[in-house]
PDB file of N, H, CA, C and O in Angstrom:
ATOM      1  N   MET A   1     118.132  80.206  52.503  1.00  0.00           N
ATOM      2  CA  MET A   1     117.357  79.892  51.320  1.00  0.00           C
ATOM      3  C   MET A   1     115.897  80.240  51.555  1.00  0.00           C
ATOM      4  O   MET A   1     115.393  80.172  52.676  1.00  0.00           O
ATOM      5  N   ASP A   2     115.248  80.605  50.500  1.00  0.00           N
ATOM      6  H   ASP A   2     115.657  80.660  49.589  1.00  0.00           H
ATOM      7  CA  ASP A   2     113.831  80.934  50.533  1.00  0.00           C
ATOM      8  C   ASP A   2     113.007  79.665  50.757  1.00  0.00           C
ATOM      9  O   ASP A   2     113.418  78.577  50.355  1.00  0.00           O
ATOM     10  N   SER A   3     111.846  79.804  51.399  1.00  0.00           N
ATOM     11  H   SER A   3     111.512  80.688  51.726  1.00  0.00           H
ATOM     12  CA  SER A   3     111.017  78.624  51.654  1.00  0.00           C
ATOM     13  C   SER A   3     110.486  78.012  50.354  1.00  0.00           C
ATOM     14  O   SER A   3     110.280  76.800  50.287  1.00  0.00           O
ATOM     15  N   GLY A   4     110.264  78.829  49.329  1.00  0.00           N
ATOM     16  H   GLY A   4     110.431  79.813  49.384  1.00  0.00           H
ATOM     17  CA  GLY A   4     109.831  78.309  48.034  1.00  0.00           C
ATOM     18  C   GLY A   4     110.898  77.431  47.396  1.00  0.00           C
ATOM     19  O   GLY A   4     110.581  76.433  46.749  1.00  0.00           O
ATOM     20  N   THR A   5     112.156  77.801  47.577  1.00  0.00           N
ATOM     21  H   THR A   5     112.413  78.611  48.103  1.00  0.00           H
ATOM     22  CA  THR A   5     113.260  77.002  47.042  1.00  0.00           C
ATOM     23  C   THR A   5     113.324  75.644  47.741  1.00  0.00           C
ATOM     24  O   THR A   5     113.544  74.619  47.096  1.00  0.00           O
ATOM     25  N   LEU A   6     113.133  75.644  49.044  1.00  0.00           N
ATOM     26  H   LEU A   6     112.954  76.477  49.568  1.00  0.00           H
ATOM     27  CA  LEU A   6     113.144  74.386  49.793  1.00  0.00           C
ATOM     28  C   LEU A   6     111.986  73.489  49.379  1.00  0.00           C
ATOM     29  O   LEU A   6     112.152  72.274  49.271  1.00  0.00           O
ATOM     30  N   LYS A   7     110.819  74.073  49.147  1.00  0.00           N
ATOM     31  H   LYS A   7     110.684  75.060  49.234  1.00  0.00           H
ATOM     32  CA  LYS A   7     109.667  73.290  48.681  1.00  0.00           C
ATOM     33  C   LYS A   7     109.948  72.683  47.312  1.00  0.00           C
ATOM     34  O   LYS A   7     109.579  71.539  47.047  1.00  0.00           O
ATOM     35  N   LEU A   8     110.598  73.445  46.451  1.00  0.00           N
ATOM     36  H   LEU A   8     110.898  74.375  46.667  1.00  0.00           H
ATOM     37  CA  LEU A   8     110.933  72.946  45.123  1.00  0.00           C
ATOM     38  C   LEU A   8     111.941  71.800  45.210  1.00  0.00           C
ATOM     39  O   LEU A   8     111.803  70.808  44.494  1.00  0.00           O
ATOM     40  N   PHE A   9     112.938  71.918  46.061  1.00  0.00           N
ATOM     41  H   PHE A   9     113.051  72.724  46.642  1.00  0.00           H
ATOM     42  CA  PHE A   9     113.902  70.830  46.257  1.00  0.00           C
ATOM     43  C   PHE A   9     113.205  69.576  46.780  1.00  0.00           C
ATOM     44  O   PHE A   9     113.515  68.464  46.352  1.00  0.00           O
ATOM     45  N   ALA A  10     112.270  69.757  47.700  1.00  0.00           N
ATOM     46  H   ALA A  10     112.019  70.660  48.048  1.00  0.00           H
ATOM     47  CA  ALA A  10     111.529  68.608  48.236  1.00  0.00           C
ATOM     48  C   ALA A  10     110.689  67.954  47.139  1.00  0.00           C
ATOM     49  O   ALA A  10     110.602  66.727  47.078  1.00  0.00           O
ATOM     50  N   ALA A  11     110.075  68.754  46.278  1.00  0.00           N
ATOM     51  H   ALA A  11     110.146  69.750  46.327  1.00  0.00           H
ATOM     52  CA  ALA A  11     109.273  68.209  45.176  1.00  0.00           C
ATOM     53  C   ALA A  11     110.158  67.455  44.189  1.00  0.00           C
ATOM     54  O   ALA A  11     109.762  66.403  43.688  1.00  0.00           O
ATOM     55  N   ILE A  12     111.336  67.969  43.905  1.00  0.00           N
ATOM     56  H   ILE A  12     111.659  68.824  44.311  1.00  0.00           H
ATOM     57  CA  ILE A  12     112.273  67.280  43.010  1.00  0.00           C
ATOM     58  C   ILE A  12     112.708  65.950  43.631  1.00  0.00           C
ATOM     59  O   ILE A  12     112.822  64.942  42.934  1.00  0.00           O
ATOM     60  N   PHE A  13     112.948  65.953  44.930  1.00  0.00           N
ATOM     61  H   PHE A  13     112.855  66.771  45.496  1.00  0.00           H
ATOM     62  CA  PHE A  13     113.309  64.717  45.618  1.00  0.00           C
ATOM     63  C   PHE A  13     112.177  63.701  45.545  1.00  0.00           C
ATOM     64  O   PHE A  13     112.413  62.520  45.289  1.00  0.00           O
ATOM     65  N   LEU A  14     110.934  64.162  45.771  1.00  0.00           N
ATOM     66  H   LEU A  14     110.742  65.121  45.979  1.00  0.00           H
ATOM     67  CA  LEU A  14     109.786  63.262  45.704  1.00  0.00           C
ATOM     68  C   LEU A  14     109.566  62.739  44.291  1.00  0.00           C
ATOM     69  O   LEU A  14     109.068  61.628  44.111  1.00  0.00           O
ATOM     70  N   PHE A  15     109.932  63.533  43.287  1.00  0.00           N
ATOM     71  H   PHE A  15     110.336  64.436  43.434  1.00  0.00           H
ATOM     72  CA  PHE A  15     109.827  63.078  41.907  1.00  0.00           C
ATOM     73  C   PHE A  15     110.882  62.016  41.600  1.00  0.00           C
ATOM     74  O   PHE A  15     110.595  61.036  40.912  1.00  0.00           O
ATOM     75  N   SER A  16     112.075  62.204  42.098  1.00  0.00           N
ATOM     76  H   SER A  16     112.308  63.000  42.657  1.00  0.00           H
ATOM     77  CA  SER A  16     113.192  61.310  41.770  1.00  0.00           C
ATOM     78  C   SER A  16     113.167  59.996  42.536  1.00  0.00           C
ATOM     79  O   SER A  16     113.614  58.971  42.021  1.00  0.00           O
ATOM     80  N   LEU A  17     112.657  60.014  43.740  1.00  0.00           N
ATOM     81  H   LEU A  17     112.294  60.846  44.158  1.00  0.00           H
ATOM     82  CA  LEU A  17     112.711  58.830  44.594  1.00  0.00           C
ATOM     83  C   LEU A  17     112.030  57.601  43.989  1.00  0.00           C
ATOM     84  O   LEU A  17     112.634  56.528  43.986  1.00  0.00           O
ATOM     85  N   PRO A  18     110.796  57.708  43.475  1.00  0.00           N
ATOM     86  CA  PRO A  18     110.189  56.505  42.883  1.00  0.00           C
ATOM     87  C   PRO A  18     110.962  55.975  41.679  1.00  0.00           C
ATOM     88  O   PRO A  18     111.019  54.765  41.460  1.00  0.00           O
ATOM     89  N   VAL A  19     111.553  56.873  40.900  1.00  0.00           N
ATOM     90  H   VAL A  19     111.507  57.856  41.078  1.00  0.00           H
ATOM     91  CA  VAL A  19     112.314  56.438  39.726  1.00  0.00           C
ATOM     92  C   VAL A  19     113.553  55.667  40.166  1.00  0.00           C
ATOM     93  O   VAL A  19     113.872  54.619  39.604  1.00  0.00           O
ATOM     94  N   LEU A  20     114.248  56.187  41.171  1.00  0.00           N
ATOM     95  H   LEU A  20     113.988  57.038  41.628  1.00  0.00           H
ATOM     96  CA  LEU A  20     115.472  55.528  41.633  1.00  0.00           C
ATOM     97  C   LEU A  20     115.189  54.196  42.320  1.00  0.00           C
ATOM     98  O   LEU A  20     115.943  53.237  42.150  1.00  0.00           O
ATOM     99  N   LEU A  21     114.122  54.132  43.084  1.00  0.00           N
ATOM    100  H   LEU A  21     113.510  54.910  43.222  1.00  0.00           H
ATOM    101  CA  LEU A  21     113.837  52.917  43.838  1.00  0.00           C
ATOM    102  C   LEU A  21     112.963  51.917  43.081  1.00  0.00           C
ATOM    103  O   LEU A  21     113.095  50.707  43.266  1.00  0.00           O
ATOM    104  N   GLY A  22     112.080  52.420  42.237  1.00  0.00           N
ATOM    105  H   GLY A  22     111.972  53.403  42.087  1.00  0.00           H
ATOM    106  CA  GLY A  22     111.118  51.544  41.580  1.00  0.00           C
ATOM    107  C   GLY A  22     111.577  50.921  40.284  1.00  0.00           C
ATOM    108  O   GLY A  22     111.136  49.825  39.938  1.00  0.00           O
ATOM    109  N   THR A  23     112.456  51.593  39.557  1.00  0.00           N
ATOM    110  H   THR A  23     112.815  52.483  39.839  1.00  0.00           H
ATOM    111  CA  THR A  23     112.891  51.077  38.260  1.00  0.00           C
ATOM    112  C   THR A  23     113.551  49.705  38.359  1.00  0.00           C
ATOM    113  O   THR A  23     113.192  48.812  37.591  1.00  0.00           O
ATOM    114  N   PRO A  24     114.496  49.501  39.266  1.00  0.00           N
ATOM    115  CA  PRO A  24     115.103  48.158  39.347  1.00  0.00           C
ATOM    116  C   PRO A  24     114.102  47.064  39.734  1.00  0.00           C
ATOM    117  O   PRO A  24     114.246  45.913  39.323  1.00  0.00           O
ATOM    118  N   GLN A  25     113.096  47.428  40.521  1.00  0.00           N
ATOM    119  H   GLN A  25     112.980  48.363  40.854  1.00  0.00           H
ATOM    120  CA  GLN A  25     112.123  46.434  40.959  1.00  0.00           C
ATOM    121  C   GLN A  25     111.129  46.072  39.864  1.00  0.00           C
ATOM    122  O   GLN A  25     110.645  44.941  39.815  1.00  0.00           O
ATOM    123  N   LEU A  26     110.820  47.027  38.981  1.00  0.00           N
ATOM    124  H   LEU A  26     111.213  47.945  39.020  1.00  0.00           H
ATOM    125  CA  LEU A  26     109.841  46.754  37.919  1.00  0.00           C
ATOM    126  C   LEU A  26     110.463  46.139  36.673  1.00  0.00           C
ATOM    127  O   LEU A  26     109.791  45.419  35.935  1.00  0.00           O
ATOM    128  N   THR A  27     111.731  46.415  36.435  1.00  0.00           N
ATOM    129  H   THR A  27     112.278  47.000  37.035  1.00  0.00           H
ATOM    130  CA  THR A  27     112.388  45.920  35.225  1.00  0.00           C
ATOM    131  C   THR A  27     112.393  44.397  35.219  1.00  0.00           C
ATOM    132  O   THR A  27     112.823  43.761  36.182  1.00  0.00           O
ATOM    133  N   GLY A  28     111.910  43.823  34.127  1.00  0.00           N
ATOM    134  H   GLY A  28     111.560  44.339  33.345  1.00  0.00           H
ATOM    135  CA  GLY A  28     111.891  42.378  33.975  1.00  0.00           C
ATOM    136  C   GLY A  28     110.639  41.703  34.504  1.00  0.00           C
ATOM    137  O   GLY A  28     110.470  40.498  34.314  1.00  0.00           O
ATOM    138  N   ARG A  29     109.766  42.432  35.155  1.00  0.00           N
ATOM    139  H   ARG A  29     109.902  43.411  35.310  1.00  0.00           H
ATOM    140  CA  ARG A  29     108.529  41.835  35.672  1.00  0.00           C
ATOM    141  C   ARG A  29     107.535  41.610  34.549  1.00  0.00           C
ATOM    142  O   ARG A  29     107.557  42.297  33.528  1.00  0.00           O
ATOM    143  N   ARG A  30     106.678  40.649  34.755  1.00  0.00           N
ATOM    144  H   ARG A  30     106.660  40.091  35.584  1.00  0.00           H
ATOM    145  CA  ARG A  30     105.637  40.347  33.770  1.00  0.00           C
ATOM    146  C   ARG A  30     104.328  41.002  34.189  1.00  0.00           C
ATOM    147  O   ARG A  30     103.910  40.896  35.342  1.00  0.00           O
ATOM    148  N   ILE A  31     103.696  41.670  33.255  1.00  0.00           N
ATOM    149  H   ILE A  31     104.036  41.756  32.319  1.00  0.00           H
ATOM    150  CA  ILE A  31     102.338  42.178  33.433  1.00  0.00           C
ATOM    151  C   ILE A  31     101.519  41.478  32.360  1.00  0.00           C
ATOM    152  O   ILE A  31     101.552  41.859  31.190  1.00  0.00           O
ATOM    153  N   GLY A  32     100.794  40.465  32.765  1.00  0.00           N
ATOM    154  H   GLY A  32     100.767  40.156  33.715  1.00  0.00           H
ATOM    155  CA  GLY A  32     100.124  39.613  31.794  1.00  0.00           C
ATOM    156  C   GLY A  32     101.177  38.820  31.041  1.00  0.00           C
ATOM    157  O   GLY A  32     101.942  38.065  31.642  1.00  0.00           O
ATOM    158  N   SER A  33     101.216  38.990  29.724  1.00  0.00           N
ATOM    159  H   SER A  33     100.594  39.603  29.237  1.00  0.00           H
ATOM    160  CA  SER A  33     102.234  38.305  28.926  1.00  0.00           C
ATOM    161  C   SER A  33     103.350  39.254  28.497  1.00  0.00           C
ATOM    162  O   SER A  33     104.225  38.879  27.716  1.00  0.00           O
ATOM    163  N   HIS A  34     103.316  40.491  29.014  1.00  0.00           N
ATOM    164  H   HIS A  34     102.606  40.795  29.648  1.00  0.00           H
ATOM    165  CA  HIS A  34     104.294  41.505  28.622  1.00  0.00           C
ATOM    166  C   HIS A  34     105.380  41.621  29.687  1.00  0.00           C
ATOM    167  O   HIS A  34     105.088  41.684  30.881  1.00  0.00           O
ATOM    168  N   VAL A  35     106.639  41.649  29.241  1.00  0.00           N
ATOM    169  H   VAL A  35     106.877  41.598  28.271  1.00  0.00           H
ATOM    170  CA  VAL A  35     107.765  41.851  30.152  1.00  0.00           C
ATOM    171  C   VAL A  35     108.144  43.330  30.120  1.00  0.00           C
ATOM    172  O   VAL A  35     108.375  43.896  29.052  1.00  0.00           O
ATOM    173  N   VAL A  36     108.204  43.942  31.285  1.00  0.00           N
ATOM    174  H   VAL A  36     108.015  43.482  32.153  1.00  0.00           H
ATOM    175  CA  VAL A  36     108.478  45.383  31.399  1.00  0.00           C
ATOM    176  C   VAL A  36     109.956  45.646  31.149  1.00  0.00           C
ATOM    177  O   VAL A  36     110.815  45.047  31.796  1.00  0.00           O
ATOM    178  N   THR A  37     110.255  46.548  30.204  1.00  0.00           N
ATOM    179  H   THR A  37     109.557  47.035  29.678  1.00  0.00           H
ATOM    180  CA  THR A  37     111.636  46.938  29.928  1.00  0.00           C
ATOM    181  C   THR A  37     112.067  48.036  30.898  1.00  0.00           C
ATOM    182  O   THR A  37     111.246  48.581  31.636  1.00  0.00           O
ATOM    183  N   LYS A  38     113.357  48.353  30.889  1.00  0.00           N
ATOM    184  H   LYS A  38     114.023  47.910  30.290  1.00  0.00           H
ATOM    185  CA  LYS A  38     113.869  49.393  31.785  1.00  0.00           C
ATOM    186  C   LYS A  38     113.252  50.748  31.447  1.00  0.00           C
ATOM    187  O   LYS A  38     112.898  51.505  32.350  1.00  0.00           O
ATOM    188  N   ALA A  39     113.121  51.060  30.168  1.00  0.00           N
ATOM    189  H   ALA A  39     113.409  50.445  29.434  1.00  0.00           H
ATOM    190  CA  ALA A  39     112.544  52.343  29.760  1.00  0.00           C
ATOM    191  C   ALA A  39     111.081  52.454  30.196  1.00  0.00           C
ATOM    192  O   ALA A  39     110.637  53.512  30.643  1.00  0.00           O
ATOM    193  N   GLU A  40     110.347  51.366  30.065  1.00  0.00           N
ATOM    194  H   GLU A  40     110.707  50.507  29.702  1.00  0.00           H
ATOM    195  CA  GLU A  40     108.943  51.377  30.491  1.00  0.00           C
ATOM    196  C   GLU A  40     108.832  51.523  32.001  1.00  0.00           C
ATOM    197  O   GLU A  40     107.951  52.225  32.498  1.00  0.00           O
ATOM    198  N   ALA A  41     109.717  50.867  32.727  1.00  0.00           N
ATOM    199  H   ALA A  41     110.433  50.297  32.323  1.00  0.00           H
ATOM    200  CA  ALA A  41     109.712  50.980  34.186  1.00  0.00           C
ATOM    201  C   ALA A  41     110.043  52.408  34.614  1.00  0.00           C
ATOM    202  O   ALA A  41     109.448  52.929  35.557  1.00  0.00           O
ATOM    203  N   GLN A  42     110.990  53.040  33.923  1.00  0.00           N
ATOM    204  H   GLN A  42     111.474  52.617  33.157  1.00  0.00           H
ATOM    205  CA  GLN A  42     111.325  54.424  34.242  1.00  0.00           C
ATOM    206  C   GLN A  42     110.151  55.346  33.956  1.00  0.00           C
ATOM    207  O   GLN A  42     109.890  56.271  34.726  1.00  0.00           O
ATOM    208  N   ALA A  43     109.443  55.110  32.865  1.00  0.00           N
ATOM    209  H   ALA A  43     109.655  54.359  32.239  1.00  0.00           H
ATOM    210  CA  ALA A  43     108.295  55.939  32.524  1.00  0.00           C
ATOM    211  C   ALA A  43     107.175  55.775  33.551  1.00  0.00           C
ATOM    212  O   ALA A  43     106.570  56.760  33.973  1.00  0.00           O
ATOM    213  N   LEU A  44     106.902  54.545  33.951  1.00  0.00           N
ATOM    214  H   LEU A  44     107.394  53.744  33.608  1.00  0.00           H
ATOM    215  CA  LEU A  44     105.841  54.304  34.937  1.00  0.00           C
ATOM    216  C   LEU A  44     106.170  54.937  36.282  1.00  0.00           C
ATOM    217  O   LEU A  44     105.300  55.542  36.909  1.00  0.00           O
ATOM    218  N   THR A  45     107.401  54.806  36.727  1.00  0.00           N
ATOM    219  H   THR A  45     108.107  54.315  36.218  1.00  0.00           H
ATOM    220  CA  THR A  45     107.770  55.378  38.017  1.00  0.00           C
ATOM    221  C   THR A  45     107.895  56.898  37.942  1.00  0.00           C
ATOM    222  O   THR A  45     107.689  57.585  38.943  1.00  0.00           O
ATOM    223  N   ALA A  46     108.230  57.429  36.765  1.00  0.00           N
ATOM    224  H   ALA A  46     108.397  56.871  35.952  1.00  0.00           H
ATOM    225  CA  ALA A  46     108.273  58.890  36.602  1.00  0.00           C
ATOM    226  C   ALA A  46     106.872  59.479  36.731  1.00  0.00           C
ATOM    227  O   ALA A  46     106.705  60.563  37.290  1.00  0.00           O
ATOM    228  N   ILE A  47     105.875  58.782  36.224  1.00  0.00           N
ATOM    229  H   ILE A  47     106.010  57.902  35.770  1.00  0.00           H
ATOM    230  CA  ILE A  47     104.500  59.263  36.370  1.00  0.00           C
ATOM    231  C   ILE A  47     104.102  59.269  37.845  1.00  0.00           C
ATOM    232  O   ILE A  47     103.493  60.224  38.328  1.00  0.00           O
ATOM    233  N   ALA A  48     104.449  58.210  38.546  1.00  0.00           N
ATOM    234  H   ALA A  48     104.944  57.434  38.153  1.00  0.00           H
ATOM    235  CA  ALA A  48     104.156  58.154  39.983  1.00  0.00           C
ATOM    236  C   ALA A  48     104.890  59.273  40.725  1.00  0.00           C
ATOM    237  O   ALA A  48     104.315  59.907  41.610  1.00  0.00           O
ATOM    238  N   GLY A  49     106.132  59.514  40.377  1.00  0.00           N
ATOM    239  H   GLY A  49     106.599  58.999  39.658  1.00  0.00           H
ATOM    240  CA  GLY A  49     106.898  60.585  41.004  1.00  0.00           C
ATOM    241  C   GLY A  49     106.339  61.957  40.691  1.00  0.00           C
ATOM    242  O   GLY A  49     106.339  62.847  41.542  1.00  0.00           O
ATOM    243  N   LEU A  50     105.860  62.128  39.462  1.00  0.00           N
ATOM    244  H   LEU A  50     105.860  61.406  38.771  1.00  0.00           H
ATOM    245  CA  LEU A  50     105.250  63.405  39.080  1.00  0.00           C
ATOM    246  C   LEU A  50     104.007  63.668  39.906  1.00  0.00           C
ATOM    247  O   LEU A  50     103.785  64.789  40.364  1.00  0.00           O
ATOM    248  N   VAL A  51     103.204  62.647  40.097  1.00  0.00           N
ATOM    249  H   VAL A  51     103.384  61.736  39.726  1.00  0.00           H
ATOM    250  CA  VAL A  51     102.007  62.796  40.926  1.00  0.00           C
ATOM    251  C   VAL A  51     102.388  63.161  42.356  1.00  0.00           C
ATOM    252  O   VAL A  51     101.761  64.030  42.962  1.00  0.00           O
ATOM    253  N   LEU A  52     103.411  62.504  42.898  1.00  0.00           N
ATOM    254  H   LEU A  52     103.920  61.798  42.405  1.00  0.00           H
ATOM    255  CA  LEU A  52     103.865  62.822  44.256  1.00  0.00           C
ATOM    256  C   LEU A  52     104.400  64.251  44.359  1.00  0.00           C
ATOM    257  O   LEU A  52     104.059  64.982  45.289  1.00  0.00           O
ATOM    258  N   GLY A  53     105.239  64.640  43.400  1.00  0.00           N
ATOM    259  H   GLY A  53     105.516  64.045  42.645  1.00  0.00           H
ATOM    260  CA  GLY A  53     105.840  65.970  43.439  1.00  0.00           C
ATOM    261  C   GLY A  53     104.821  67.080  43.283  1.00  0.00           C
ATOM    262  O   GLY A  53     104.846  68.059  44.030  1.00  0.00           O
ATOM    263  N   VAL A  54     103.927  66.936  42.322  1.00  0.00           N
ATOM    264  H   VAL A  54     103.907  66.141  41.715  1.00  0.00           H
ATOM    265  CA  VAL A  54     102.910  67.968  42.095  1.00  0.00           C
ATOM    266  C   VAL A  54     101.913  67.979  43.262  1.00  0.00           C
ATOM    267  O   VAL A  54     101.475  69.041  43.704  1.00  0.00           O
ATOM    268  N   GLY A  55     101.563  66.795  43.749  1.00  0.00           N
ATOM    269  H   GLY A  55     101.918  65.932  43.390  1.00  0.00           H
ATOM    270  CA  GLY A  55     100.664  66.725  44.898  1.00  0.00           C
ATOM    271  C   GLY A  55     101.255  67.399  46.120  1.00  0.00           C
ATOM    272  O   GLY A  55     100.551  68.082  46.864  1.00  0.00           O
ATOM    273  N   TYR A  56     102.545  67.207  46.326  1.00  0.00           N
ATOM    274  H   TYR A  56     103.117  66.652  45.722  1.00  0.00           H
ATOM    275  CA  TYR A  56     103.217  67.861  47.444  1.00  0.00           C
ATOM    276  C   TYR A  56     103.185  69.376  47.280  1.00  0.00           C
ATOM    277  O   TYR A  56     102.888  70.094  48.235  1.00  0.00           O
ATOM    278  N   LEU A  57     103.484  69.866  46.087  1.00  0.00           N
ATOM    279  H   LEU A  57     103.725  69.282  45.312  1.00  0.00           H
ATOM    280  CA  LEU A  57     103.479  71.309  45.869  1.00  0.00           C
ATOM    281  C   LEU A  57     102.079  71.897  46.031  1.00  0.00           C
ATOM    282  O   LEU A  57     101.920  72.996  46.562  1.00  0.00           O
ATOM    283  N   MET A  58     101.073  71.165  45.573  1.00  0.00           N
ATOM    284  H   MET A  58     101.203  70.272  45.141  1.00  0.00           H
ATOM    285  CA  MET A  58      99.701  71.650  45.733  1.00  0.00           C
ATOM    286  C   MET A  58      99.276  71.655  47.208  1.00  0.00           C
ATOM    287  O   MET A  58      98.582  72.569  47.654  1.00  0.00           O
ATOM    288  N   ALA A  59      99.687  70.650  47.946  1.00  0.00           N
ATOM    289  H   ALA A  59     100.251  69.907  47.583  1.00  0.00           H
ATOM    290  CA  ALA A  59      99.317  70.576  49.359  1.00  0.00           C
ATOM    291  C   ALA A  59     100.030  71.641  50.189  1.00  0.00           C
ATOM    292  O   ALA A  59      99.461  72.193  51.131  1.00  0.00           O
ATOM    293  N   MET A  60     101.271  71.919  49.831  1.00  0.00           N
ATOM    294  H   MET A  60     101.733  71.470  49.066  1.00  0.00           H
ATOM    295  CA  MET A  60     102.045  72.891  50.605  1.00  0.00           C
ATOM    296  C   MET A  60     101.771  74.333  50.195  1.00  0.00           C
ATOM    297  O   MET A  60     102.077  75.268  50.935  1.00  0.00           O
ATOM    298  N   GLY A  61     101.198  74.501  49.025  1.00  0.00           N
ATOM    299  H   GLY A  61     100.949  73.742  48.424  1.00  0.00           H
ATOM    300  CA  GLY A  61     100.860  75.858  48.576  1.00  0.00           C
ATOM    301  C   GLY A  61     101.981  76.490  47.918  1.00  0.00           C
ATOM    302  O   GLY A  61     101.873  77.634  47.477  1.00  0.00           O
TER     303      GLY A  61
END
């Protein structure tokens, strides 16, 4: 496999990991008086994963 393909797989993994691990932990938590739903938890962790994935690709070139 090409090194670019491996970097892309690693970025996809870094994007998916926070969503898979963070969603169950955030669902049902209170932020102030608001209870976080599953969809909101997925959106928040997807943003974190996007930052990780893009940051990894930028750092690796």
